[in-house]
PDB file of C-alpha atoms in Angstrom:
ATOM      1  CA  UNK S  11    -100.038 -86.076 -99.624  1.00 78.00           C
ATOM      2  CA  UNK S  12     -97.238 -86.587-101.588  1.00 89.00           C
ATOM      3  CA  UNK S  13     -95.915 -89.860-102.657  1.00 95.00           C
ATOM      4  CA  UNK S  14     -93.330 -91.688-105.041  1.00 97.00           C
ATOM      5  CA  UNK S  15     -93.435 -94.908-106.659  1.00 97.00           C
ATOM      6  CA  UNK S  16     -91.150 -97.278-108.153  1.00 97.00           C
ATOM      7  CA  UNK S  17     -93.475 -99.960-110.177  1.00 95.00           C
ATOM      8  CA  UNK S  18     -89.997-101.746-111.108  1.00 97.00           C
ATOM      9  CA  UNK S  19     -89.238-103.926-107.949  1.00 96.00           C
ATOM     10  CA  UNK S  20     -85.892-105.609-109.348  1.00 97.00           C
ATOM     11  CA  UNK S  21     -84.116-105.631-112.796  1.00 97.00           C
ATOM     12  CA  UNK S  22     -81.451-107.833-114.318  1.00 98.00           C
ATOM     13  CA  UNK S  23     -79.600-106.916-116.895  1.00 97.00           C
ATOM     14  CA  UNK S  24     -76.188-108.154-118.857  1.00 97.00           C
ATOM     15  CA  UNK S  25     -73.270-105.854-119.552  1.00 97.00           C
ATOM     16  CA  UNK S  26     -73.820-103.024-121.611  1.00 97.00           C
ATOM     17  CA  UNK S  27     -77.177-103.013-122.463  1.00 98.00           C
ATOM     18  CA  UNK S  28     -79.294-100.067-121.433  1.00 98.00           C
ATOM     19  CA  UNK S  29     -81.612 -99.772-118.846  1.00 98.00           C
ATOM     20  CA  UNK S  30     -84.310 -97.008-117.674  1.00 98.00           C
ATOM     21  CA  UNK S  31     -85.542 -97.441-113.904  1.00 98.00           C
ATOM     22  CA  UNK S  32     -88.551 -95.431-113.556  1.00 98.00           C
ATOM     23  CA  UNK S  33     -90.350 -93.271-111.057  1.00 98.00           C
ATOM     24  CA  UNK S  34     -93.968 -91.852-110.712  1.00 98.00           C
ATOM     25  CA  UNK S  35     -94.610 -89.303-107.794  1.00 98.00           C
ATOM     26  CA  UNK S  36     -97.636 -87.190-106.841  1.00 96.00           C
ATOM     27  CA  UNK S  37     -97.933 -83.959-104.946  1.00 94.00           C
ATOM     28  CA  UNK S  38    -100.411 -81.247-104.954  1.00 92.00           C
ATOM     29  CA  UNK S  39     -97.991 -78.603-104.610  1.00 92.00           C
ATOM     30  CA  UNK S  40     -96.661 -76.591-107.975  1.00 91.00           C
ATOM     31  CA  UNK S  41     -92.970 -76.084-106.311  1.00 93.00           C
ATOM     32  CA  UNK S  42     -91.449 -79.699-105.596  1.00 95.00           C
ATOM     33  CA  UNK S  43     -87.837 -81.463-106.151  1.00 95.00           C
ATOM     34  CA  UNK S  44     -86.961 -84.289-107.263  1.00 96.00           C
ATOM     35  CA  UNK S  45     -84.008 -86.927-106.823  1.00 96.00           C
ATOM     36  CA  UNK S  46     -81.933 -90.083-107.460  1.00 97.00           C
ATOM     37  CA  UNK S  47     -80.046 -91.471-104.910  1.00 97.00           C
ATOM     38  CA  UNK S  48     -78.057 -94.824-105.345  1.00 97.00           C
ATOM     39  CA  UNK S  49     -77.225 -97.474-102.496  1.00 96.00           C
ATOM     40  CA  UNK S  50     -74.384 -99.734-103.752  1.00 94.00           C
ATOM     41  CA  UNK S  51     -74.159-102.769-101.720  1.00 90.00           C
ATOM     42  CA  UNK S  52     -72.184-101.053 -99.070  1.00 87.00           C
ATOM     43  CA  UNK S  53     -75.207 -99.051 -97.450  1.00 88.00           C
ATOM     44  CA  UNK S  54     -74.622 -95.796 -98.249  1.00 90.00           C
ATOM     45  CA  UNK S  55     -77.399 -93.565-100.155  1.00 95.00           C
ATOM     46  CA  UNK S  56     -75.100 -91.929-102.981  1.00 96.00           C
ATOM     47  CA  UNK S  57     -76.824 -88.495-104.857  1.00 96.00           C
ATOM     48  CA  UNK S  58     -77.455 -88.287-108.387  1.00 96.00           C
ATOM     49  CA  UNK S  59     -79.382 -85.759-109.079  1.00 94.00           C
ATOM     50  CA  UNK S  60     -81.439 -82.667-108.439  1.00 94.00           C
ATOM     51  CA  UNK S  61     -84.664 -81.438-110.572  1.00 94.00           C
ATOM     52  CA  UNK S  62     -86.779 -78.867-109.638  1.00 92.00           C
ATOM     53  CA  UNK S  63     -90.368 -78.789-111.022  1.00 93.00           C
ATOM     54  CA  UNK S  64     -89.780 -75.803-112.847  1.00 92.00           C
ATOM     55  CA  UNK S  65     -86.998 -77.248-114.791  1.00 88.00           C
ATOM     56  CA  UNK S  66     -88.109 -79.898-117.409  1.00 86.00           C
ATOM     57  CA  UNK S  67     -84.874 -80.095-119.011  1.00 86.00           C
ATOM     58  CA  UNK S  68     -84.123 -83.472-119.609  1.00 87.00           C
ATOM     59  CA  UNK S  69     -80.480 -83.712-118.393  1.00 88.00           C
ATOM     60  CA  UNK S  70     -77.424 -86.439-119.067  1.00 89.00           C
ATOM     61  CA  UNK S  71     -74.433 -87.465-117.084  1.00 90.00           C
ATOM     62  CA  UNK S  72     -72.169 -89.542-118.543  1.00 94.00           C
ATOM     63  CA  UNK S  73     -73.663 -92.845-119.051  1.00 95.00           C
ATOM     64  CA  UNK S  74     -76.636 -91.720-117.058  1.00 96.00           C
ATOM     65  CA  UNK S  75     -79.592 -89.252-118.127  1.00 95.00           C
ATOM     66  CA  UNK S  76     -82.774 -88.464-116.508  1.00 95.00           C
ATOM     67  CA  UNK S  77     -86.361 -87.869-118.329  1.00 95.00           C
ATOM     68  CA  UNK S  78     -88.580 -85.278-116.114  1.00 95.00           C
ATOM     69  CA  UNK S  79     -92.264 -85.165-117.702  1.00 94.00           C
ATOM     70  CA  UNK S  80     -94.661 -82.517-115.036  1.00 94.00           C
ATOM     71  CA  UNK S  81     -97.653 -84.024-117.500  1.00 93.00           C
ATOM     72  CA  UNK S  82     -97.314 -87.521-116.805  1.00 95.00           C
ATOM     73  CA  UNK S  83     -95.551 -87.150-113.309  1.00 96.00           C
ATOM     74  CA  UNK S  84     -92.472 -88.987-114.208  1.00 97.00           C
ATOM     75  CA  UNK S  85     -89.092 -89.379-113.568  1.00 97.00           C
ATOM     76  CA  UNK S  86     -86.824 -91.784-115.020  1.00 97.00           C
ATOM     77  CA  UNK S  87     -83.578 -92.792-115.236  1.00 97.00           C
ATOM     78  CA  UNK S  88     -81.404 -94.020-118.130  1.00 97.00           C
ATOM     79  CA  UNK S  89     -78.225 -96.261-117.819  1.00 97.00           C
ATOM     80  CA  UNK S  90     -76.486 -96.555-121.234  1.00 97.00           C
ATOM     81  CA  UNK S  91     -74.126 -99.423-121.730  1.00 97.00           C
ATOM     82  CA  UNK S  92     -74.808-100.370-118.228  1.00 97.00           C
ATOM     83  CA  UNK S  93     -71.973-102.082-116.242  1.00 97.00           C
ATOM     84  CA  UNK S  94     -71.139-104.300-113.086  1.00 97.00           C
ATOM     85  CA  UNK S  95     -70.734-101.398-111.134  1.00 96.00           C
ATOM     86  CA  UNK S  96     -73.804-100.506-111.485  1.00 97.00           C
ATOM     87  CA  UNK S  97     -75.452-103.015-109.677  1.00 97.00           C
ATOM     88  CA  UNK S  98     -77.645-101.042-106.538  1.00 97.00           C
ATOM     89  CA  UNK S  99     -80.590-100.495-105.250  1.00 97.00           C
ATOM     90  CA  UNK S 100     -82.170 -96.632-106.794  1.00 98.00           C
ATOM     91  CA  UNK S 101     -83.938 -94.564-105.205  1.00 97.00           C
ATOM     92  CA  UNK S 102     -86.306 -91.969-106.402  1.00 98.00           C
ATOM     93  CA  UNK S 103     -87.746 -89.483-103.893  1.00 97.00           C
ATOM     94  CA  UNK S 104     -89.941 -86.034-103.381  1.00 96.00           C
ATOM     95  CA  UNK S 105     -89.595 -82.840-101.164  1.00 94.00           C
ATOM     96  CA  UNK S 106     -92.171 -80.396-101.646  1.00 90.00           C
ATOM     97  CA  UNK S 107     -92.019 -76.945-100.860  1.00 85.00           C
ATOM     98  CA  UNK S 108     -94.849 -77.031 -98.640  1.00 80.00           C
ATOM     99  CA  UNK S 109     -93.657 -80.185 -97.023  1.00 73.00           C
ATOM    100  CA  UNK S 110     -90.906 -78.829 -95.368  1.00 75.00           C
ATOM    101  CA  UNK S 111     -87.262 -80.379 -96.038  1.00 83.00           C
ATOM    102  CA  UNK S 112     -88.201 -84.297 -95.424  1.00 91.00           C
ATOM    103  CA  UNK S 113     -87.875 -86.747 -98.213  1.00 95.00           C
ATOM    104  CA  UNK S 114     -90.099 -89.032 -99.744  1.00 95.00           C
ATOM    105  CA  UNK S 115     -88.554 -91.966-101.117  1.00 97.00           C
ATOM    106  CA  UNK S 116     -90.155 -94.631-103.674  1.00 97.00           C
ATOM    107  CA  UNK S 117     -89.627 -98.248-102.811  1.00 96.00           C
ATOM    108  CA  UNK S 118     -86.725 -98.915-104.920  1.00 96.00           C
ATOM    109  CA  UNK S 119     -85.495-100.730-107.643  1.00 97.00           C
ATOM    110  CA  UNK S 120     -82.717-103.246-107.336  1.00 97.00           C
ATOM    111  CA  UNK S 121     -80.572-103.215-110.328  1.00 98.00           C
ATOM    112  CA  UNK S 122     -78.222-106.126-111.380  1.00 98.00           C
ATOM    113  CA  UNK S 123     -75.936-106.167-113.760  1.00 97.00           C
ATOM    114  CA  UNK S 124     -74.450-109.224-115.416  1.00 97.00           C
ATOM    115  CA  UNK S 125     -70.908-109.882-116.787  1.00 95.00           C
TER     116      UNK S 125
ATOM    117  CA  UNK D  22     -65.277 -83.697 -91.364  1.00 51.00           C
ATOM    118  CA  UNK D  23     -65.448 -85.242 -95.240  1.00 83.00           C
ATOM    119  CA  UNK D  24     -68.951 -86.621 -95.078  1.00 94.00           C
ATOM    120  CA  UNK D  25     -71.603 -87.722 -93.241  1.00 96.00           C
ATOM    121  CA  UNK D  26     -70.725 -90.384 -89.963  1.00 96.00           C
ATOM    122  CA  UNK D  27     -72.210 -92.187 -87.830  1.00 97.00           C
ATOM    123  CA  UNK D  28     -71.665 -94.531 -84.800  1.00 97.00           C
ATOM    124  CA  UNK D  29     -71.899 -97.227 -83.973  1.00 97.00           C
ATOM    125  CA  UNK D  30     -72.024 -99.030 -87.836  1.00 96.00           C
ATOM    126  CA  UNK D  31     -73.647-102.576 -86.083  1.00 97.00           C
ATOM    127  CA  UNK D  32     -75.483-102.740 -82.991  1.00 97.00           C
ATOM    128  CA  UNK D  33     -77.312-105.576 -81.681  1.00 98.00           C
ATOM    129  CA  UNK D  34     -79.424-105.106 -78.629  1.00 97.00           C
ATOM    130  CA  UNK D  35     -81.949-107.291 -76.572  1.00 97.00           C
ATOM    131  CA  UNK D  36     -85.329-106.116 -76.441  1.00 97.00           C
ATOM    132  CA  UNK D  37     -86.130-103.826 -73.717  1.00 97.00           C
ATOM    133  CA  UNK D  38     -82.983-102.198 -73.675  1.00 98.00           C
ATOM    134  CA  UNK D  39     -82.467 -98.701 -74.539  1.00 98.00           C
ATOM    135  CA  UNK D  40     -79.940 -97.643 -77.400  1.00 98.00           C
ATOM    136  CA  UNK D  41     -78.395 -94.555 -78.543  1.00 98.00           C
ATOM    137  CA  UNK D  42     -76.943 -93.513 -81.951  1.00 98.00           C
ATOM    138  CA  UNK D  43     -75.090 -90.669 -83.128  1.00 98.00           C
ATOM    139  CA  UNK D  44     -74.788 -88.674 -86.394  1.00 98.00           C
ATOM    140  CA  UNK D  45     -72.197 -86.512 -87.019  1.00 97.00           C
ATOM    141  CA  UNK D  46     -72.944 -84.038 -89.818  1.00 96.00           C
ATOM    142  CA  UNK D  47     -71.084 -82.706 -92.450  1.00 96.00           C
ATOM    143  CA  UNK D  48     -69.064 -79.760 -91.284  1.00 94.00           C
ATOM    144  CA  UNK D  49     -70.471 -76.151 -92.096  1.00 92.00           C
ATOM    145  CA  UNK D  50     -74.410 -77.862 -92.585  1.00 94.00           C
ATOM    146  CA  UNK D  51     -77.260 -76.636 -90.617  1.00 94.00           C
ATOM    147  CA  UNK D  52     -79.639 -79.205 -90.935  1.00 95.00           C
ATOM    148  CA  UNK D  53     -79.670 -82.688 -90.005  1.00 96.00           C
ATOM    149  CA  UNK D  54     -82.293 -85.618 -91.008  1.00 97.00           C
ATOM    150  CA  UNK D  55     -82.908 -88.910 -89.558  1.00 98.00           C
ATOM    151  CA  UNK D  56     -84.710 -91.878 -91.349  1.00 98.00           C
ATOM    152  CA  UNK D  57     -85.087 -95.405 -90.786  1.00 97.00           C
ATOM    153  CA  UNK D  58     -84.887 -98.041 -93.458  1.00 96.00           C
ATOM    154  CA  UNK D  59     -86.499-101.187 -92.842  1.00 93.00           C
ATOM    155  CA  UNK D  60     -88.034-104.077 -95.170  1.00 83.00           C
ATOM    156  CA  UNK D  61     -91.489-103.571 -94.526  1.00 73.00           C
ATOM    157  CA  UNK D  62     -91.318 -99.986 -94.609  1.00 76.00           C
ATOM    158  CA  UNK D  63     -88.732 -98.711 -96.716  1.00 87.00           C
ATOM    159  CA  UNK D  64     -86.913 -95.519 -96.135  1.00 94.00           C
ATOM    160  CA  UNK D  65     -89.562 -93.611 -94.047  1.00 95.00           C
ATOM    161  CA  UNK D  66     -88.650 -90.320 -92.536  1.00 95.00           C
ATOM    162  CA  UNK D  67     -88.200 -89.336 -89.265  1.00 97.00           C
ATOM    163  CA  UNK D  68     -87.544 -86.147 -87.375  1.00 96.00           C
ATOM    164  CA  UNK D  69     -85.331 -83.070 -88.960  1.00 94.00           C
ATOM    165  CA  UNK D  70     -83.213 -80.605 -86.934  1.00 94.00           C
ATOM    166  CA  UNK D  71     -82.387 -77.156 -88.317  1.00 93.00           C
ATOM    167  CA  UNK D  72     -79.719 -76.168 -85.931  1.00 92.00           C
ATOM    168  CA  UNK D  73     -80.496 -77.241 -82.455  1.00 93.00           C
ATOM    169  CA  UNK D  74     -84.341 -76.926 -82.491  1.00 93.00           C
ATOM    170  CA  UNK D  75     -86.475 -80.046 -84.076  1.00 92.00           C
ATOM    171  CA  UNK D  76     -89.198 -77.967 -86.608  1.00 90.00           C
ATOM    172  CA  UNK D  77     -90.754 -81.403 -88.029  1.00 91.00           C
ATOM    173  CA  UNK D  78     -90.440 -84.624 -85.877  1.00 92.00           C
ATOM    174  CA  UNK D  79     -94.005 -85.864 -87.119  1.00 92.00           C
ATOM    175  CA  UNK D  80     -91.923 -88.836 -88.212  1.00 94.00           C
ATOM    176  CA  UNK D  81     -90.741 -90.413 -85.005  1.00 96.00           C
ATOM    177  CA  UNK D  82     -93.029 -93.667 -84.617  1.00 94.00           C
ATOM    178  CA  UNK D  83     -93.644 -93.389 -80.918  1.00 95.00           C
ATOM    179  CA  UNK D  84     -92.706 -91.771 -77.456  1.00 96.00           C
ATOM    180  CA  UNK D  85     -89.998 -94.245 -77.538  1.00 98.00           C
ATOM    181  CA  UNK D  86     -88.085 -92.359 -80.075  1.00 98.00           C
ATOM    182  CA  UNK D  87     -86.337 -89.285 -78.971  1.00 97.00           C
ATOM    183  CA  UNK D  88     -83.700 -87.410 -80.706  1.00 97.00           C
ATOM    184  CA  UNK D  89     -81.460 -84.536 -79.623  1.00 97.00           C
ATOM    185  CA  UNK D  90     -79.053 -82.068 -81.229  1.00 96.00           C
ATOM    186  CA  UNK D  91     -75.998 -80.118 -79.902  1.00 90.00           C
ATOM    187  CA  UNK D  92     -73.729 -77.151 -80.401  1.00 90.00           C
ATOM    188  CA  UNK D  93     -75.210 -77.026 -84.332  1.00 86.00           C
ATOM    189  CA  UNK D  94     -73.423 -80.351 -84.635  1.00 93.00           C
ATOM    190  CA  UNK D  95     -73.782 -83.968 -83.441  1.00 96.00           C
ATOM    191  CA  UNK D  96     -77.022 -85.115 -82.854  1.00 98.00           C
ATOM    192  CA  UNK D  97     -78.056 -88.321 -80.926  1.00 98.00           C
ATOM    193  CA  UNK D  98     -80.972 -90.406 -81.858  1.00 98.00           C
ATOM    194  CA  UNK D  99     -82.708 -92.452 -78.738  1.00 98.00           C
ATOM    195  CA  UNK D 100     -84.505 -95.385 -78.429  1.00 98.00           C
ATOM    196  CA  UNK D 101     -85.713 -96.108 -75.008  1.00 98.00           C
ATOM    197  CA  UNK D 102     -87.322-100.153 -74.296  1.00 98.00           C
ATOM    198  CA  UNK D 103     -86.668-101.269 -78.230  1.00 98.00           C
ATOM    199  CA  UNK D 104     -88.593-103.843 -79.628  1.00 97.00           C
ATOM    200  CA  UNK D 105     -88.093-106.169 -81.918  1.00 96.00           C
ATOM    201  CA  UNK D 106     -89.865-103.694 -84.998  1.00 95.00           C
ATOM    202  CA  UNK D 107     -87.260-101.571 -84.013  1.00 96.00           C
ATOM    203  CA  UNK D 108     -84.470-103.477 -85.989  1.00 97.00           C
ATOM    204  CA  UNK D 109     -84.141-101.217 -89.115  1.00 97.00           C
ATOM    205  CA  UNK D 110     -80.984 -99.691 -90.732  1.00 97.00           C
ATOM    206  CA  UNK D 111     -81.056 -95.918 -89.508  1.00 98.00           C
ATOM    207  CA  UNK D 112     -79.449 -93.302 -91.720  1.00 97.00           C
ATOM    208  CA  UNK D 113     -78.883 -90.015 -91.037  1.00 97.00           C
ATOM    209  CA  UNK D 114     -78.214 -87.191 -93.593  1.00 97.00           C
ATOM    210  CA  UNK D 115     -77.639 -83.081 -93.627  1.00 96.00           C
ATOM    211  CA  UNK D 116     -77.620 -80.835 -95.627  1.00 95.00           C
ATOM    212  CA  UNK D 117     -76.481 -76.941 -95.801  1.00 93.00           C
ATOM    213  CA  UNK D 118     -79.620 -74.987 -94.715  1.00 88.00           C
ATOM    214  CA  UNK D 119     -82.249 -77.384 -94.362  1.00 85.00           C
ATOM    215  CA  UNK D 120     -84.466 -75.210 -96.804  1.00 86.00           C
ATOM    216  CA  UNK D 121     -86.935 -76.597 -99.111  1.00 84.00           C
ATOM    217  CA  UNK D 122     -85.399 -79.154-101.844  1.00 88.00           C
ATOM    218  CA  UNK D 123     -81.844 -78.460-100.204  1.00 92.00           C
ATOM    219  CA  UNK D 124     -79.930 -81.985-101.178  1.00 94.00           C
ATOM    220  CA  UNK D 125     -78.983 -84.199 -98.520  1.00 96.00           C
ATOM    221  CA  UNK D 126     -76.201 -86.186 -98.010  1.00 96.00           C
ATOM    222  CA  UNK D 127     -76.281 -89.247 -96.031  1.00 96.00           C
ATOM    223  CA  UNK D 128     -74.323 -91.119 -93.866  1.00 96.00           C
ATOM    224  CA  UNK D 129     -73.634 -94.383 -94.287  1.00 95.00           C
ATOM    225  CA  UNK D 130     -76.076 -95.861 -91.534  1.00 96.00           C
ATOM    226  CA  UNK D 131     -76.104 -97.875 -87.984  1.00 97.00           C
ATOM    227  CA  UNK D 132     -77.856-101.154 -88.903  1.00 96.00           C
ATOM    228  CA  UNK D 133     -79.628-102.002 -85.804  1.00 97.00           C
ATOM    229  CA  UNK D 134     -80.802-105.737 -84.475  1.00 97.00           C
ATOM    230  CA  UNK D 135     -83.011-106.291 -81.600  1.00 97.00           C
ATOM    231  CA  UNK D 136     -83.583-109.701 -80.213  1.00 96.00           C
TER     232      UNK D 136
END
């Protein structure tokens, strides 16, 4: 069965500093996908990113980058010089190839940022 | 249409009463996802729709839940005699073809109460 998890219930942070959320999942199957999704205070699940399990590439965004590790089942996310806007609830979440198209979410971690 | 909507955004019922909500999909995308996010559960899956046919609805929690599609397009998720475990924000996303890892884009949610 596959599964995600989010260890990091809630972080607070100030302005600017970085901050890495992180993300454990397990599956049994060798083809599975990976994603962030972000829910800002208004409810909506934003998307992030896309990783599939053949690609270990670590891959950066802006401010953000992501760290995808098959041997330790990870994958995290990096804020650099995190800001106000910020401040959501992440999401991490699995679909595995033999699983069909439904997502499996981790808990999620509420990030704050401080002015 | 731009993204993801659904109707209504609040809805506050009494318990026993049935409700209906409805997901409009982004235009052009094939298949459609519901999922329910609730405190004690998180975001938890719950049926999927690849055109008008339902391939994976393992989610739904009971025979109280019912979901429908039409015309490739809007699809209306039913709740018939809701209880109070009911109350949950429910979010529905698509995506393009519905296959394996596809991303899905969500809508921003009907937050449901039940008294």
């Amino acid at each position: 069965a596959q599964k995600v998890t989010q260890a990091q219930t809630e972080i607070s942070v100030v302005e600017k500093e970085d901050v890495t959320l992180d993300c454990v999942y397990e599956t049994r199957d060798t083809t599975y996908y990976l994603f962030w999704y972000k829910q800002p205070p208004s409810g909506e699940l934003v998307f992030l990113i896309r990783r599939n399990s053949f690609d270990e590439q670590n891959e950066i965004s802006g401010r953000y980058s992501w760290n995808f590790q098959k041997s330790t089942s990870s994958f995290n996310f990096t804020i650099t010089a995190s800001q106000v806007v910020d401040s959501a609830v992440y999401f991490c979440a699995l679909s595995e190839r033999r699983g069909g198209s439904r997502l499996t979410f981790g808990e999620g971690t509420q990030l704050t940022v401080n002015p | 249409g731009a993204g993801v909507s659904q109707s209504p955004s609040n809805k506050v019922t009494e318990k026993g009463k049935d409700v209906e909500l409805r997901c409009d999909p982004i235009s052009g995308h094939t298949a459609l996802y519901w999922y329910r996010q609730s405190l004690g559960q998180g975001l938890e899956f719950l049926i999927y729709f690849q055109g008008n046919s339902a391939p994976d609805k393992s989610g739904l929690p009971s025979d109280r839940f019912s979901a429908e599609r039409t015309g490739g397009s809007v699809s209306t998720l039913t709740i018939q005699r809701t209880q109070q475990e009911d109350s949950a924000v429910y979010l529905c996303a698509s995506s393009l073809a519905g296959t394996s890892g596809e991303t899905q884009y969500f809508g921003p949610g009907t937050r449901l109460l039940v008294l």
